[in-house]
Short mmCIF file of C-alpha atoms and ligand atoms in Angstrom, two decimals:
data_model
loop_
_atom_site.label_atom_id
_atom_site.label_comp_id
_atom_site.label_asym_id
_atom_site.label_seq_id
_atom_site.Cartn_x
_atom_site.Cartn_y
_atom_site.Cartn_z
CA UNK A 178 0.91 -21.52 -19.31
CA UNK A 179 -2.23 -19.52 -18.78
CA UNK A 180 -2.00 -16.06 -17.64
CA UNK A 181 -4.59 -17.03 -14.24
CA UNK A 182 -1.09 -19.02 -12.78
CA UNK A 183 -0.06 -15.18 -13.22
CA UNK A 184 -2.74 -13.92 -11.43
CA UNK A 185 -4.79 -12.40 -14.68
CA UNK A 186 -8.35 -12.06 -13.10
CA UNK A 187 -11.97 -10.25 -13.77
CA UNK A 188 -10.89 -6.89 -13.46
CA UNK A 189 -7.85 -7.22 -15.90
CA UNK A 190 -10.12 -9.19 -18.37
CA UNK A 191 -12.65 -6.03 -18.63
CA UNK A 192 -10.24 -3.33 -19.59
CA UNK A 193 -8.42 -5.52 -21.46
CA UNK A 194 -8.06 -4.32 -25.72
CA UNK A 195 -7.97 -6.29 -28.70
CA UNK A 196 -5.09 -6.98 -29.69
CA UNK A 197 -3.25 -6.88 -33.01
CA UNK A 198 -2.14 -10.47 -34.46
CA UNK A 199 1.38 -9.38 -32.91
CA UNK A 200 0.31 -8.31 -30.17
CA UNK A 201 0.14 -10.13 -26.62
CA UNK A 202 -0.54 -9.69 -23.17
CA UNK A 203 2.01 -10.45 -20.31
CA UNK A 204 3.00 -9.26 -16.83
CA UNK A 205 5.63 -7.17 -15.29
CA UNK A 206 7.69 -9.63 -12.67
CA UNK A 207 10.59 -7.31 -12.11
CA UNK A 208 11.97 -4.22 -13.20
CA UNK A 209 15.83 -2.95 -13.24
CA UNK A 210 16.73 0.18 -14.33
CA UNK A 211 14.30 0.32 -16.95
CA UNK A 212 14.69 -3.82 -17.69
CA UNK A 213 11.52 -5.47 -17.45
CA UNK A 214 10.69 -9.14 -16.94
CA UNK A 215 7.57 -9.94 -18.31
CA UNK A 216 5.70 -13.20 -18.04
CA UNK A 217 3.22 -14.13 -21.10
CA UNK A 218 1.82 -17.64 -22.32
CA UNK A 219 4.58 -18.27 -24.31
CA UNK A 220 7.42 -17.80 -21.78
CA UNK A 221 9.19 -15.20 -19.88
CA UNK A 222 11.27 -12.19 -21.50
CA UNK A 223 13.68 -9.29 -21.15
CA UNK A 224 11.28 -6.11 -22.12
CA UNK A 225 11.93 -2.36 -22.77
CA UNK A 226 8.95 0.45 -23.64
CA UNK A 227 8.91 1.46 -27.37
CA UNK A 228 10.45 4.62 -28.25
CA UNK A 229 6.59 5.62 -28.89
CA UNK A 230 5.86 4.52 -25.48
CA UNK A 231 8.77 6.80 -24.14
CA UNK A 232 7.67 9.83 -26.31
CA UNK A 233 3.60 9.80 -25.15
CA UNK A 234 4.73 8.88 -21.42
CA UNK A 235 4.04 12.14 -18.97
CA UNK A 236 5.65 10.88 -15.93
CA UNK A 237 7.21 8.11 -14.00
CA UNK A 238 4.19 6.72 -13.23
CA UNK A 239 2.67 6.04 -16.39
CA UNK A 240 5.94 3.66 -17.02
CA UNK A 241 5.54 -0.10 -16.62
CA UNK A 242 5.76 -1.03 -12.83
CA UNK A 243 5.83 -4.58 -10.72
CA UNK A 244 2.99 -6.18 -11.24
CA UNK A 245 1.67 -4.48 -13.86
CA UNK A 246 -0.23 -5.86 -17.38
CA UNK A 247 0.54 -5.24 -20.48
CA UNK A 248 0.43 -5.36 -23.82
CA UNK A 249 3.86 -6.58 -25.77
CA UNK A 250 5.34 -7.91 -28.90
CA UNK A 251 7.39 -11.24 -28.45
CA UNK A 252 10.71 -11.49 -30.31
CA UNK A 253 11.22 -15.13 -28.82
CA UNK A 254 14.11 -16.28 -30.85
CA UNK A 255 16.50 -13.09 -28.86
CA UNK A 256 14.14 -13.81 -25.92
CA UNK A 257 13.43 -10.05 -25.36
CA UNK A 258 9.85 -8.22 -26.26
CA UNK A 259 8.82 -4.73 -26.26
CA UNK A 260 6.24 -3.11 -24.29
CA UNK A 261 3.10 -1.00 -26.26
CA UNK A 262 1.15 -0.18 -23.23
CA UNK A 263 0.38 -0.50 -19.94
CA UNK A 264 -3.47 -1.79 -18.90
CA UNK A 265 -5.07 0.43 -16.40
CA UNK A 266 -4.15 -0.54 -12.62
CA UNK A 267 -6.88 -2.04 -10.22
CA UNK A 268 -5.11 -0.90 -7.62
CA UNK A 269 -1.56 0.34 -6.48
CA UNK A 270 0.68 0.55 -3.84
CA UNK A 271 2.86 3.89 -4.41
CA UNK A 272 5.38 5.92 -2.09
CA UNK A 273 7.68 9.13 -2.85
CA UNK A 274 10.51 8.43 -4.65
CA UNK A 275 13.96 8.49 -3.06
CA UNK A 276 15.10 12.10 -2.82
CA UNK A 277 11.91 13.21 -3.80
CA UNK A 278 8.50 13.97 -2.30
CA UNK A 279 6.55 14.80 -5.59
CA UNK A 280 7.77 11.97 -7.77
CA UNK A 281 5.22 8.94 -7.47
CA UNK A 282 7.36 5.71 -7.24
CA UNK A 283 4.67 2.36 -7.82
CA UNK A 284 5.46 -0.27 -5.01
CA UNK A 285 3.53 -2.74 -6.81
CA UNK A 286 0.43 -2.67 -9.11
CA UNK A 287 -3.13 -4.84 -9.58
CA UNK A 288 -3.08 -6.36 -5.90
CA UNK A 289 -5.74 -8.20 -4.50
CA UNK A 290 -4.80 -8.74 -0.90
CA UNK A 291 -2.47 -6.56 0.87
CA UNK A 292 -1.35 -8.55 4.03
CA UNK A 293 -0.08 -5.91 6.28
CA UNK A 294 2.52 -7.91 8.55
CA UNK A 295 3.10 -6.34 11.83
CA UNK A 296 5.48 -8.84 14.44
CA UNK A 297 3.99 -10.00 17.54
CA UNK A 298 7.04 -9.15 19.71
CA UNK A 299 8.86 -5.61 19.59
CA UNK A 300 7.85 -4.67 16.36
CA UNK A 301 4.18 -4.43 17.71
CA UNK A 302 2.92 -0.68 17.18
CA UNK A 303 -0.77 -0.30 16.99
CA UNK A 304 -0.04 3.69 15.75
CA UNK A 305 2.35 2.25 12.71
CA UNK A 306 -0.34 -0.30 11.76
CA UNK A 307 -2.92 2.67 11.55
CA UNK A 308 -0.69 4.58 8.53
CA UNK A 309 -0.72 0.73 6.81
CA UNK A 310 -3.76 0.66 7.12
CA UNK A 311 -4.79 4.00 5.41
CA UNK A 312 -2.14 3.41 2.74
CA UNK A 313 -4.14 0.04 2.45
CA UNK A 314 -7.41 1.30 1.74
CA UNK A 315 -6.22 4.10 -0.29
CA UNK A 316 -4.48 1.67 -2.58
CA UNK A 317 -7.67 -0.54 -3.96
CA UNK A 318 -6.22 -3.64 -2.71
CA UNK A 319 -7.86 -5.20 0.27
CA UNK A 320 -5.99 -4.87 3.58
CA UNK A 321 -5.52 -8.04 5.78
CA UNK A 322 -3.92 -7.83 9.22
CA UNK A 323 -1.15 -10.77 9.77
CA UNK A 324 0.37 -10.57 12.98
CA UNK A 325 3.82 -12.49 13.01
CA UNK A 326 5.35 -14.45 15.28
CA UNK A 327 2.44 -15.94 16.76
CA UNK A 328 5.10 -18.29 19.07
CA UNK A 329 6.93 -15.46 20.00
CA UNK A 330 3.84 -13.93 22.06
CA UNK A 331 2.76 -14.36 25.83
CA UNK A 332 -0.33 -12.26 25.95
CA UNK A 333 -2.19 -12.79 21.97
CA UNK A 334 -5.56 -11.99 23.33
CA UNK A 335 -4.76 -8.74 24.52
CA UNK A 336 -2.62 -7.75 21.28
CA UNK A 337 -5.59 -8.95 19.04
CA UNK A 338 -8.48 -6.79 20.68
CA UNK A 339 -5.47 -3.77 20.54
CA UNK A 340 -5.30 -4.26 17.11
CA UNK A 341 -9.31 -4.96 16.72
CA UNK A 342 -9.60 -1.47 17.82
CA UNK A 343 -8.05 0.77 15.05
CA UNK A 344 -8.33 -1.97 11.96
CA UNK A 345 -12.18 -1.85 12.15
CA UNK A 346 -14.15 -4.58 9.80
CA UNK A 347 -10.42 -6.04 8.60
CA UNK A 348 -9.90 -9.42 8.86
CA UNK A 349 -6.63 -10.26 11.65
CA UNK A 350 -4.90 -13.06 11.05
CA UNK A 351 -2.43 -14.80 13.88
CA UNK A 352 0.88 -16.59 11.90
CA UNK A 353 3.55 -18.51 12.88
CA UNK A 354 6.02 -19.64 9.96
CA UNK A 355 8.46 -21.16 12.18
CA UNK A 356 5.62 -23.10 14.30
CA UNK A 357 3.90 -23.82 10.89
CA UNK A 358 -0.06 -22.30 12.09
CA UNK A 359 -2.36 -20.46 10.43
CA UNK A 360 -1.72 -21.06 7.16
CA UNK A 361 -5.13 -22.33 6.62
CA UNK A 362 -6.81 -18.79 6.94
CA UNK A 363 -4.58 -17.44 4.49
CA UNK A 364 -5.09 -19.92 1.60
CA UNK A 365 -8.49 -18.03 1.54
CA UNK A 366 -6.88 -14.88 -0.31
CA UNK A 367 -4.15 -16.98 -2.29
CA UNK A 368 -4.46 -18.85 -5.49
CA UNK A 369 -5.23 -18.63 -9.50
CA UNK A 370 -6.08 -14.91 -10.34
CA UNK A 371 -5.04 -13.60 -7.17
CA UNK A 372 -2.23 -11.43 -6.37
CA UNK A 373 -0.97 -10.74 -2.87
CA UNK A 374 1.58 -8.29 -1.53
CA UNK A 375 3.50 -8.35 1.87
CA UNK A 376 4.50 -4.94 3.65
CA UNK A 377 5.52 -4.32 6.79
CA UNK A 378 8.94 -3.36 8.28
CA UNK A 379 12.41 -5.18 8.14
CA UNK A 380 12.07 -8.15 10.34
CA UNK A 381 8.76 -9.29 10.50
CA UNK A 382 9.15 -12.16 8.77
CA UNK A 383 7.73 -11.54 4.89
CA UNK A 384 10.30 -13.62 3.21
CA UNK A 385 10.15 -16.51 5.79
CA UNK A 386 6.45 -16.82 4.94
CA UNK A 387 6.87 -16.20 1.39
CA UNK A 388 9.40 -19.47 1.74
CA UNK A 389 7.04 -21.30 3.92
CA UNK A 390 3.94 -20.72 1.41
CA UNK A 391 5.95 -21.58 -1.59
CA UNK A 392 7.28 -24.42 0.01
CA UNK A 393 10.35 -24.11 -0.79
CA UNK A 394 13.69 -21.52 -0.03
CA UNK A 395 13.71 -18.61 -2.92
CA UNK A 396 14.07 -15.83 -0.31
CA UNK A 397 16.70 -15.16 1.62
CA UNK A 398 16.48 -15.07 4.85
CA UNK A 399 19.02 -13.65 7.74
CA UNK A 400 18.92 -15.81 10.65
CA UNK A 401 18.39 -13.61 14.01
CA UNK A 402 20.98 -13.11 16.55
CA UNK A 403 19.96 -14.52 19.76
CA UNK A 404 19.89 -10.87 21.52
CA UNK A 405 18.61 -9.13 18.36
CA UNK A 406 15.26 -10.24 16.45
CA UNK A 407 15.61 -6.77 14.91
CA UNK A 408 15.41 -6.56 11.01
CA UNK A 409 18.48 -6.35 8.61
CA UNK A 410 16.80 -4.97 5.75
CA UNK A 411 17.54 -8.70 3.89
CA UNK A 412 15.28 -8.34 0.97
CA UNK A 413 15.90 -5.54 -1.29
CA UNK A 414 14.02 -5.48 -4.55
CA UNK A 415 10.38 -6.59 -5.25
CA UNK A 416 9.87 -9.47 -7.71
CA UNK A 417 6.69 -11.48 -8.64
CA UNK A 418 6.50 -15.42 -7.11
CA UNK A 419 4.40 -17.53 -8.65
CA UNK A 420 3.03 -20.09 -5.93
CA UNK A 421 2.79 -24.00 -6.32
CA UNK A 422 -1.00 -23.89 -6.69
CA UNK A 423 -1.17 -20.12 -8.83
CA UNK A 424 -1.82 -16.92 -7.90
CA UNK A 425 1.80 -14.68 -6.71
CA UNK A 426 2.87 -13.32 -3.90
CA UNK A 427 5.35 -9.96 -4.04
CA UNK A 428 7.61 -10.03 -1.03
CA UNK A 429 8.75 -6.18 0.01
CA UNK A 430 12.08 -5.44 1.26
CA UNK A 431 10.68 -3.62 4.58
CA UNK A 432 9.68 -0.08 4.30
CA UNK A 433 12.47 2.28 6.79
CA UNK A 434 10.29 4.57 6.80
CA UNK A 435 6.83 4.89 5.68
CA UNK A 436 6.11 7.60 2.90
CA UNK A 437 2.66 7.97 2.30
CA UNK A 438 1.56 9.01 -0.93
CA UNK A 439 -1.31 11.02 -2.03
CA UNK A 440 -3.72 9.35 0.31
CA UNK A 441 -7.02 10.73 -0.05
CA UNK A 442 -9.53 11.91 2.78
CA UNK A 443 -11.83 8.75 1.81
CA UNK A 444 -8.95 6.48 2.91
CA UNK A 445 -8.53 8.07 6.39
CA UNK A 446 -12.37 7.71 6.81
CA UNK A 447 -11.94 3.95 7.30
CA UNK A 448 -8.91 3.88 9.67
CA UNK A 449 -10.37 6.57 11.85
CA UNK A 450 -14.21 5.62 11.43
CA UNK A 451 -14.45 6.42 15.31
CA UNK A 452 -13.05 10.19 14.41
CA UNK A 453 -15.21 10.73 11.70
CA UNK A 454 -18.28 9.56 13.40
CA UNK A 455 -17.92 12.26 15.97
CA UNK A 456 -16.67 14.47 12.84
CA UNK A 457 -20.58 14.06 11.41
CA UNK A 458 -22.08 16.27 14.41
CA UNK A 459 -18.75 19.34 14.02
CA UNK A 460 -20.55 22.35 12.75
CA UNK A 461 -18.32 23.15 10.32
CA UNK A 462 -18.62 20.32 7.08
CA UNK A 463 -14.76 20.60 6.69
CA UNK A 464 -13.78 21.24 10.49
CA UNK A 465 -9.78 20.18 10.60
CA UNK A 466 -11.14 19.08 14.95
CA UNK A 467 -8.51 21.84 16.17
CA UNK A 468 -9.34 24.60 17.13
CA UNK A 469 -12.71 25.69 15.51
CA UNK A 470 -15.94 25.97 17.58
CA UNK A 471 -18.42 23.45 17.70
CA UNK A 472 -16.08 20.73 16.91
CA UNK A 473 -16.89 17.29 18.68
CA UNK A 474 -14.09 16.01 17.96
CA UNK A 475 -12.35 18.38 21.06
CA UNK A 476 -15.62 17.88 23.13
CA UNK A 477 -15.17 13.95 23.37
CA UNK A 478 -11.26 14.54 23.46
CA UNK A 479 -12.17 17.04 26.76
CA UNK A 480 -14.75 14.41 28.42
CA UNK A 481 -12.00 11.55 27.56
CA UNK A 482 -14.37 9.68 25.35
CA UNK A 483 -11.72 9.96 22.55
CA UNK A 484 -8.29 9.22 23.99
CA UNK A 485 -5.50 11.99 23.49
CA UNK A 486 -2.95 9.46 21.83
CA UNK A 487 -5.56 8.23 19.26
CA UNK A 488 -6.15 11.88 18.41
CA UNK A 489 -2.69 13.15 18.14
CA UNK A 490 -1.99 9.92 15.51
CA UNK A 491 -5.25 11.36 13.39
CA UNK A 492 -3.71 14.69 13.31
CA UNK A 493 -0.17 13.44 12.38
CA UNK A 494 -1.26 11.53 9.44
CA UNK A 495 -3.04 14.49 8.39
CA UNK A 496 -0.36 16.91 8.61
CA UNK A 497 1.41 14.38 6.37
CA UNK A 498 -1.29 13.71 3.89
CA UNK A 499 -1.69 17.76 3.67
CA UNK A 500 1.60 18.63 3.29
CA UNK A 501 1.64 16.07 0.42
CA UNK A 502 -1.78 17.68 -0.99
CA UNK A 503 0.06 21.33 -1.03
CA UNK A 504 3.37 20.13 -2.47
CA UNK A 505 1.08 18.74 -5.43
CA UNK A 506 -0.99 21.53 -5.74
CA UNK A 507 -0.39 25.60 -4.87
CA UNK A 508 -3.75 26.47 -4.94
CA UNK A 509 -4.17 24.32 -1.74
CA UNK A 510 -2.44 26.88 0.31
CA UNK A 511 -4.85 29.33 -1.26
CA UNK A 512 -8.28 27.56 -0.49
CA UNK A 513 -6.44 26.95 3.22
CA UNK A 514 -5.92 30.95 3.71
CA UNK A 515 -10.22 31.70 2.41
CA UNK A 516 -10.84 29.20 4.82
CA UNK A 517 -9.66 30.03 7.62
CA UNK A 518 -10.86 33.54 6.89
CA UNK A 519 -14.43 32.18 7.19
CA UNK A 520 -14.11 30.72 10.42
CA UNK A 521 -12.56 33.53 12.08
CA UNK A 522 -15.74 35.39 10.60
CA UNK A 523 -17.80 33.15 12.44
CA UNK A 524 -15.85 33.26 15.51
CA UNK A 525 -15.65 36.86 15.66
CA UNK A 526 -19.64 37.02 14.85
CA UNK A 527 -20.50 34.48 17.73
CA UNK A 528 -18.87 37.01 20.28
CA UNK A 529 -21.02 39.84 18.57
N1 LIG B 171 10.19 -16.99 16.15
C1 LIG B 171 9.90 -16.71 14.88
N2 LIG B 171 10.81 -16.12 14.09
C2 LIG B 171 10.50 -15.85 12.82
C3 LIG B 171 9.21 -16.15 12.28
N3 LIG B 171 9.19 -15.72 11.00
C4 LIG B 171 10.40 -15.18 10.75
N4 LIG B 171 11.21 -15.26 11.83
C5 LIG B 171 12.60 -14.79 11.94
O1 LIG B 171 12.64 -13.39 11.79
C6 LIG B 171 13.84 -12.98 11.11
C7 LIG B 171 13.54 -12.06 9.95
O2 LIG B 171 12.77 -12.77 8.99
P1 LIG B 171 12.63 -12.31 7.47
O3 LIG B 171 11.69 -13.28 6.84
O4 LIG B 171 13.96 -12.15 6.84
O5 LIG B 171 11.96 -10.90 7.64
P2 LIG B 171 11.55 -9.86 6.48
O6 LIG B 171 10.26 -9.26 6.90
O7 LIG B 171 11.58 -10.53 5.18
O8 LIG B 171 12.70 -8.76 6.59
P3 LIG B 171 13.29 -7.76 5.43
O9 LIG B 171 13.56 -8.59 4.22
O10 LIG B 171 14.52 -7.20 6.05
O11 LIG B 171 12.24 -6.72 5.19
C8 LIG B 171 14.54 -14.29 10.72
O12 LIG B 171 15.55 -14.57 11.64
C9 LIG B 171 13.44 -15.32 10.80
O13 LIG B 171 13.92 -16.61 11.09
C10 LIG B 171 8.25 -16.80 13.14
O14 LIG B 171 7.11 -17.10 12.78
N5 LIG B 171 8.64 -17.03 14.41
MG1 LIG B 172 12.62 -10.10 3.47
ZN1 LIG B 173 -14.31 19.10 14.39
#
């Protein structure tokens, strides 16, 4: 089996090391409680980090997550194989760990295509879709929009251009599993060396697509109550599917609640471009658009060419993304005080 079915691709290929003659490379399906199945050429195994590995790890992060590559030695007669290292990661989807909200927990690692599923009936939240998206683009995978449901919806037209509007440049794709459509547009991002993820919450319909791409039932799948199209939280663990034709697809159980995770200030550039256009003419360089002078971000808020709801999500997801920056670093809170300081210089200057 060659490791393209797996989704092994250009990226993985340049950081990848010589290895020694016992050496090979494989890649993480699942994980369970420290359990790894790993997929190489020769077959699939039950893997565990060396007790080297353990020692020289600094966090949970630098341990082996789904979807990862690494390097492992095969003991094929017990059908197990041990894990030396983990290749560097392309790009990663991460959240806070349960009970935590320092602990990085890896969603999935080395994605190509993030499909961002949003329902076209009550699931529909343009403001939701906005924190995908800026989890998207912080992760190094590239975000697709796939609305849901497509035969569910009355008015598509009007729920594309509302989507259009915050998920500037990203392709939108329309999907209906049940009506079998659009399935065309997303062979585009599927196939040998690719890897695609589905998020989105509980109910939108990952696992029916993942079933309807694979062409065949390996999810489950809860069928709706007449009254209630609501999700059940059905899937619950990530796991790599290979797909008839190569390439995998990792189906999500759907996020409750969505925890971003050190997303940096380049990533809310893209999902705001409209904010930080304005941003360019504030005359402060790092002007937080709340309350310092000159900001154009309140100007076009006060003449109504930004619109108050659209604001108040900006600000929200930078609340979060700060309080996530300070957590992770005390000497945040310390730049934040000097700050400040300088601007109520200037303000106190200006009514000199
Ligand atoms: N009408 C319609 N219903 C759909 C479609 N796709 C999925 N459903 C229904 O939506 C419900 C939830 O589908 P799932 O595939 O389990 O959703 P999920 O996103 O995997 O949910 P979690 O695993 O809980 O995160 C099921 O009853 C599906 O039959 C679709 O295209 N049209
Ligand atoms: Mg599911
Ligand atoms: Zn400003």
């Amino acid at each position: 089996m060659k490791l393209e079915k797996y989704g092994w691709n250009q990226y993985i290929e340049k950081c990848s090391l010589t290895l020694n003659h016992d050496q090979s490379f494989g890649r993480v399906f699942s994980e369970y409680k420290g359990q790894y199945k790993l997929m190489t050429e020769q077959g699939s195994y039950l893997a565990e980090v060396t007790g080297k590995f353990r020692h020289q790890a600094n966090g949970r992060e630098d341990f082996p997550a789904v979807g990862d590559w690494v390097v492992c030695r095969e003991r094929p007669s017990e059908h197990k194989a041990a894990i030396d290292r983990v290749l560097p990661r392309f790009s990663k989807f991460s959240r806070k760990a349960a009970g935590s909200t320092t602990v990085e927990q890896i969603v999935a690692a080395n994605i190509d295509t993030a499909f961002l599923v949003m329902a076209l009936n009550h699931d529909f939240n343009v403001r939701r879709l906005e924190r995908y998206l800026t989890m998207a683009w912080d992760s190094g995978a590239n975000p697709v929009v796939l609305l849901s449901k497509a035969d569910l919806c009355a008015d598509l037209d009007a729920k594309v251009a509302s989507v259009q509007e915050v998920a500037f440049g990203v392709p939108i794709i329309t999907v209906s599993a049940i009506a079998d459509t659009g399935k065309e547009q997303l062979g585009a991002y599927l196939g040998e060396g690719k890897t695609v993820v589905f998020l989105g919450s509980s109910g939108v319909g990952k696992s029916t697509m993942t079933n309807w791409l694979c062409g065949e039932i390996i999810q489950k799948v809860n069928a709706a109550r007449a009254d209630d199209d609501r999700g059940r939280h059905t899937t619950t663990s990530r796991e790599l599917i290979v797909l008839p034709n190569g390439g995998v697809i990792i189906d999500t159980p759907g996020m409750r609640e969505l925890q971003l995770w050190t997303a940096s200030e380049d990533s809310l550039d893209h999902s705001f471009t409209d904010i930080e256009t304005l941003a360019v003419r504030c005359r402060f360089r790092d002007c937080s658009h709340q309350n310092e002078p000159g900001c154009a971000v309140q100007e076009a808020l006060n003449t109504g060419a930004l619109s108050q709801s659209r604001y108040d999500s900006y600000l929200k997801l930078q609340r979060e993304l700060a309080f996530i920056r300070r957590k992770n670093n005390v000497q945040e809170r310390l730049k934040e005080k000097a700050r400040w300081k300088k601007i109520h210089k200037a303000i106190r200057k200006k009514h000199e």
